PDB file of C-alpha atoms and ligand atoms in Angstrom:
ATOM      1  CA  UNK A   1     149.353  93.646 125.298  1.00 97.00           C
ATOM      2  CA  UNK A   2     145.888  94.214 123.968  1.00 98.00           C
ATOM      3  CA  UNK A   3     144.287  96.491 121.401  1.00 98.00           C
ATOM      4  CA  UNK A   4     141.104  97.899 122.883  1.00 98.00           C
ATOM      5  CA  UNK A   5     138.537  99.329 120.495  1.00 98.00           C
ATOM      6  CA  UNK A   6     135.474 101.002 121.939  1.00 98.00           C
ATOM      7  CA  UNK A   7     132.528 102.455 120.039  1.00 98.00           C
ATOM      8  CA  UNK A   8     130.649 105.055 122.085  1.00 98.00           C
ATOM      9  CA  UNK A   9     128.078 107.818 121.764  1.00 98.00           C
ATOM     10  CA  UNK A  10     129.604 111.116 120.537  1.00 98.00           C
ATOM     11  CA  UNK A  11     128.057 112.968 123.487  1.00 98.00           C
ATOM     12  CA  UNK A  12     129.992 110.755 125.953  1.00 98.00           C
ATOM     13  CA  UNK A  13     133.421 111.304 124.415  1.00 98.00           C
ATOM     14  CA  UNK A  14     134.526 113.880 126.993  1.00 98.00           C
ATOM     15  CA  UNK A  15     133.548 111.658 129.933  1.00 98.00           C
ATOM     16  CA  UNK A  16     135.327 108.656 128.378  1.00 98.00           C
ATOM     17  CA  UNK A  17     138.480 110.718 127.756  1.00 98.00           C
ATOM     18  CA  UNK A  18     138.498 111.956 131.350  1.00 98.00           C
ATOM     19  CA  UNK A  19     137.959 108.476 132.797  1.00 98.00           C
ATOM     20  CA  UNK A  20     140.775 107.069 130.638  1.00 98.00           C
ATOM     21  CA  UNK A  21     143.208 109.803 131.627  1.00 96.00           C
ATOM     22  CA  UNK A  22     142.290 109.224 135.298  1.00 97.00           C
ATOM     23  CA  UNK A  23     143.085 105.536 134.803  1.00 97.00           C
ATOM     24  CA  UNK A  24     146.544 106.481 133.496  1.00 95.00           C
ATOM     25  CA  UNK A  25     145.831 105.770 129.836  1.00 95.00           C
ATOM     26  CA  UNK A  26     146.962 108.528 127.513  1.00 91.00           C
ATOM     27  CA  UNK A  27     147.835 106.884 124.191  1.00 95.00           C
ATOM     28  CA  UNK A  28     144.539 107.045 122.347  1.00 97.00           C
ATOM     29  CA  UNK A  29     143.303 107.335 118.752  1.00 98.00           C
ATOM     30  CA  UNK A  30     139.831 108.717 118.111  1.00 98.00           C
ATOM     31  CA  UNK A  31     137.767 108.408 114.934  1.00 98.00           C
ATOM     32  CA  UNK A  32     134.281 109.424 113.944  1.00 98.00           C
ATOM     33  CA  UNK A  33     132.489 106.369 112.619  1.00 98.00           C
ATOM     34  CA  UNK A  34     128.988 105.359 111.747  1.00 96.00           C
ATOM     35  CA  UNK A  35     127.623 102.119 113.049  1.00 95.00           C
ATOM     36  CA  UNK A  36     124.788  99.740 113.551  1.00 92.00           C
ATOM     37  CA  UNK A  37     124.349  97.552 116.607  1.00 92.00           C
ATOM     38  CA  UNK A  38     122.225  94.551 117.452  1.00 86.00           C
ATOM     39  CA  UNK A  39     118.897  96.313 117.009  1.00 81.00           C
ATOM     40  CA  UNK A  40     116.347  95.305 114.373  1.00 77.00           C
ATOM     41  CA  UNK A  41     117.202  97.138 111.179  1.00 73.00           C
ATOM     42  CA  UNK A  42     114.840  99.063 109.021  1.00 73.00           C
ATOM     43  CA  UNK A  43     115.617  98.027 105.473  1.00 76.00           C
ATOM     44  CA  UNK A  44     114.977  99.804 102.251  1.00 78.00           C
ATOM     45  CA  UNK A  45     115.330  98.653  98.725  1.00 82.00           C
ATOM     46  CA  UNK A  46     117.762 100.538  96.528  1.00 78.00           C
ATOM     47  CA  UNK A  47     118.134  99.374  92.931  1.00 80.00           C
ATOM     48  CA  UNK A  48     116.988  95.917  93.913  1.00 81.00           C
ATOM     49  CA  UNK A  49     119.370  95.610  96.884  1.00 79.00           C
ATOM     50  CA  UNK A  50     118.248  95.586 100.517  1.00 78.00           C
ATOM     51  CA  UNK A  51     120.168  98.222 102.500  1.00 74.00           C
ATOM     52  CA  UNK A  52     120.141  99.079 106.208  1.00 69.00           C
ATOM     53  CA  UNK A  53     119.177 102.696 106.675  1.00 75.00           C
ATOM     54  CA  UNK A  54     119.731 103.225 110.388  1.00 85.00           C
ATOM     55  CA  UNK A  55     123.412 103.909 110.877  1.00 90.00           C
ATOM     56  CA  UNK A  56     124.212 106.222 113.788  1.00 94.00           C
ATOM     57  CA  UNK A  57     127.111 108.599 114.353  1.00 97.00           C
ATOM     58  CA  UNK A  58     129.505 107.074 116.884  1.00 98.00           C
ATOM     59  CA  UNK A  59     133.050 107.693 118.044  1.00 98.00           C
ATOM     60  CA  UNK A  60     135.640 104.947 118.101  1.00 98.00           C
ATOM     61  CA  UNK A  61     138.466 104.968 120.645  1.00 98.00           C
ATOM     62  CA  UNK A  62     141.503 102.795 119.984  1.00 98.00           C
ATOM     63  CA  UNK A  63     144.268 102.202 122.465  1.00 98.00           C
ATOM     64  CA  UNK A  64     147.061  99.671 122.823  1.00 98.00           C
ATOM     65  CA  UNK A  65     147.653  98.894 126.483  1.00 97.00           C
ATOM     66  CA  UNK A  66     149.885  96.569 128.496  1.00 96.00           C
ATOM     67  CA  UNK A  67     148.178  93.822 130.492  1.00 96.00           C
ATOM     68  CA  UNK A  68     147.907  95.650 133.847  1.00 95.00           C
ATOM     69  CA  UNK A  69     145.894  98.409 132.144  1.00 96.00           C
ATOM     70  CA  UNK A  70     143.378  96.242 130.287  1.00 98.00           C
ATOM     71  CA  UNK A  71     140.705  95.985 132.980  1.00 98.00           C
ATOM     72  CA  UNK A  72     141.280  99.597 134.055  1.00 98.00           C
ATOM     73  CA  UNK A  73     140.650 100.745 130.482  1.00 98.00           C
ATOM     74  CA  UNK A  74     137.460  98.684 130.202  1.00 98.00           C
ATOM     75  CA  UNK A  75     136.176 100.031 133.537  1.00 98.00           C
ATOM     76  CA  UNK A  76     136.975 103.606 132.536  1.00 98.00           C
ATOM     77  CA  UNK A  77     135.206 103.291 129.182  1.00 98.00           C
ATOM     78  CA  UNK A  78     132.109 101.783 130.804  1.00 98.00           C
ATOM     79  CA  UNK A  79     132.092 104.472 133.493  1.00 98.00           C
ATOM     80  CA  UNK A  80     132.359 107.266 130.936  1.00 98.00           C
ATOM     81  CA  UNK A  81     130.068 105.853 128.264  1.00 98.00           C
ATOM     82  CA  UNK A  82     127.200 104.126 130.051  1.00 98.00           C
ATOM     83  CA  UNK A  83     123.781 105.782 130.103  1.00 98.00           C
ATOM     84  CA  UNK A  84     121.792 102.561 130.514  1.00 98.00           C
ATOM     85  CA  UNK A  85     119.901 103.127 127.261  1.00 97.00           C
ATOM     86  CA  UNK A  86     120.267 101.012 124.125  1.00 94.00           C
ATOM     87  CA  UNK A  87     123.089 102.211 121.888  1.00 95.00           C
ATOM     88  CA  UNK A  88     125.675 102.826 124.641  1.00 98.00           C
ATOM     89  CA  UNK A  89     128.257 101.017 122.526  1.00 98.00           C
ATOM     90  CA  UNK A  90     130.672  98.144 122.699  1.00 98.00           C
ATOM     91  CA  UNK A  91     134.234  97.316 123.659  1.00 98.00           C
ATOM     92  CA  UNK A  92     136.371  94.892 121.682  1.00 98.00           C
ATOM     93  CA  UNK A  93     139.618  93.458 123.088  1.00 98.00           C
ATOM     94  CA  UNK A  94     142.143  91.887 120.725  1.00 98.00           C
ATOM     95  CA  UNK A  95     145.629  90.462 121.220  1.00 98.00           C
ATOM     96  CA  UNK A  96     148.320  92.928 120.139  1.00 97.00           C
ATOM     97  CA  UNK A  97     151.436  91.405 118.628  1.00 98.00           C
ATOM     98  CA  UNK A  98     153.949  94.255 118.439  1.00 98.00           C
ATOM     99  CA  UNK A  99     154.185  97.957 119.192  1.00 97.00           C
ATOM    100  CA  UNK A 100     157.065 100.172 118.066  1.00 98.00           C
ATOM    101  CA  UNK A 101     157.714 103.765 119.145  1.00 97.00           C
ATOM    102  CA  UNK A 102     159.070 105.264 115.942  1.00 97.00           C
ATOM    103  CA  UNK A 103     161.301 107.935 117.547  1.00 97.00           C
ATOM    104  CA  UNK A 104     163.298 105.602 119.778  1.00 96.00           C
ATOM    105  CA  UNK A 105     162.795 102.181 118.247  1.00 97.00           C
ATOM    106  CA  UNK A 106     161.493 100.967 121.619  1.00 97.00           C
ATOM    107  CA  UNK A 107     159.199  97.982 121.348  1.00 97.00           C
ATOM    108  CA  UNK A 108     156.207  96.481 123.082  1.00 96.00           C
ATOM    109  CA  UNK A 109     155.669  97.446 126.744  1.00 94.00           C
ATOM    110  CA  UNK A 110     158.596  99.914 126.593  1.00 95.00           C
ATOM    111  CA  UNK A 111     156.914 101.589 123.633  1.00 95.00           C
ATOM    112  CA  UNK A 112     153.662 101.885 125.594  1.00 94.00           C
ATOM    113  CA  UNK A 113     155.249 103.410 128.706  1.00 86.00           C
ATOM    114  CA  UNK A 114     154.699 107.171 128.820  1.00 77.00           C
ATOM    115  CA  UNK A 115     157.710 109.270 127.894  1.00 75.00           C
ATOM    116  CA  UNK A 116     158.917 111.075 131.003  1.00 67.00           C
ATOM    117  CA  UNK A 117     162.552 111.939 130.296  1.00 56.00           C
ATOM    118  CA  UNK A 118     161.750 114.396 127.521  1.00 56.00           C
ATOM    119  CA  UNK A 119     160.410 117.853 128.274  1.00 57.00           C
ATOM    120  CA  UNK A 120     157.047 117.838 126.589  1.00 60.00           C
ATOM    121  CA  UNK A 121     155.897 120.862 124.675  1.00 65.00           C
ATOM    122  CA  UNK A 122     152.863 121.011 122.433  1.00 69.00           C
ATOM    123  CA  UNK A 123     155.176 120.517 119.432  1.00 68.00           C
ATOM    124  CA  UNK A 124     156.133 117.070 120.698  1.00 62.00           C
ATOM    125  CA  UNK A 125     152.593 115.764 120.962  1.00 63.00           C
TER     126      UNK A 125
HETATM  127  N1  LIG B 201     129.166  93.203 116.646  1.00 62.62           N
HETATM  128  C1  LIG B 201     129.622  94.409 116.340  1.00 62.62           C
HETATM  129  N2  LIG B 201     130.670  94.562 115.519  1.00 62.62           N
HETATM  130  C2  LIG B 201     131.132  95.788 115.195  1.00 62.62           C
HETATM  131  N3  LIG B 201     130.638  96.918 115.689  1.00 62.62           N
HETATM  132  C3  LIG B 201     129.603  96.833 116.513  1.00 62.62           C
HETATM  133  C4  LIG B 201     129.028  95.572 116.890  1.00 62.62           C
HETATM  134  N4  LIG B 201     128.014  95.808 117.761  1.00 62.62           N
HETATM  135  C5  LIG B 201     127.960  97.140 117.914  1.00 62.62           C
HETATM  136  N5  LIG B 201     128.901  97.748 117.170  1.00 62.62           N
HETATM  137  C6  LIG B 201     129.165  99.168 117.081  1.00 62.62           C
HETATM  138  O1  LIG B 201     128.771  99.762 118.299  1.00 62.62           O
HETATM  139  C7  LIG B 201     127.784 100.752 118.064  1.00 62.62           C
HETATM  140  C8  LIG B 201     126.814 100.750 119.208  1.00 62.62           C
HETATM  141  O2  LIG B 201     126.254  99.468 119.329  1.00 62.62           O
HETATM  142  P1  LIG B 201     125.069  99.253 120.330  1.00 62.62           P
HETATM  143  O3  LIG B 201     125.409  99.882 121.630  1.00 62.62           O
HETATM  144  O4  LIG B 201     123.790  99.658 119.685  1.00 62.62           O
HETATM  145  O5  LIG B 201     125.164  97.654 120.483  1.00 62.62           O
HETATM  146  P2  LIG B 201     123.968  96.660 120.812  1.00 62.62           P
HETATM  147  O6  LIG B 201     124.531  95.290 120.747  1.00 62.62           O
HETATM  148  O7  LIG B 201     122.804  96.986 119.912  1.00 62.62           O
HETATM  149  O8  LIG B 201     123.621  96.982 122.327  1.00 62.62           O
HETATM  150  P3  LIG B 201     122.355  97.792 122.922  1.00 62.62           P
HETATM  151  O9  LIG B 201     121.267  96.762 123.027  1.00 62.62           O
HETATM  152  O10 LIG B 201     122.806  98.305 124.236  1.00 62.62           O
HETATM  153  O11 LIG B 201     122.010  98.873 121.940  1.00 62.62           O
HETATM  154  C9  LIG B 201     127.194 100.372 116.722  1.00 62.62           C
HETATM  155  O12 LIG B 201     126.614 101.506 116.098  1.00 62.62           O
HETATM  156  C10 LIG B 201     128.390  99.848 115.981  1.00 62.62           C
HETATM  157  O13 LIG B 201     129.176 100.938 115.516  1.00 62.62           O
HETATM  158 MG1  LIG B 202     121.823  98.774 119.856  1.00 62.62          MG
END
């Protein structure tokens, strides 16, 4: 299992979501973040301290996936997020030790498998 974190442009969020859903990945957390990449920073002095001023609005996707979905997730994120211009973002892949589905107590890969036996209504999501 891996935890995949991807930082992308806000305007590409819809395309990334669609590509992930097409790849069969539906357990996703999204956050608005602000970030700075590898570019040269413009620095300003504030009360004697040097501070970076160019932070950009980005969106961070986080998803825990089982091994067979790792490359598919990476491909989907790249497909949805790439414009070819600087600032397209980055994907980080980390080992994931444990996952627990709170409702059932299922663990690890079982906890990552989509729930099919329950009738899903918006209240369940
Ligand atoms: N090493 C890093 N650690 C944590 N977050 C990062 C790192 N590199 C990039 N990010 C995040 O990703 C966002 C987008 O990064 P960005 O695409 O500019 O990376 P880059 O390395 O500068 O590549 P590019 O040359 O394509 O711009 C940043 O604003 C930041 O939120
Ligand atoms: Mg950059």
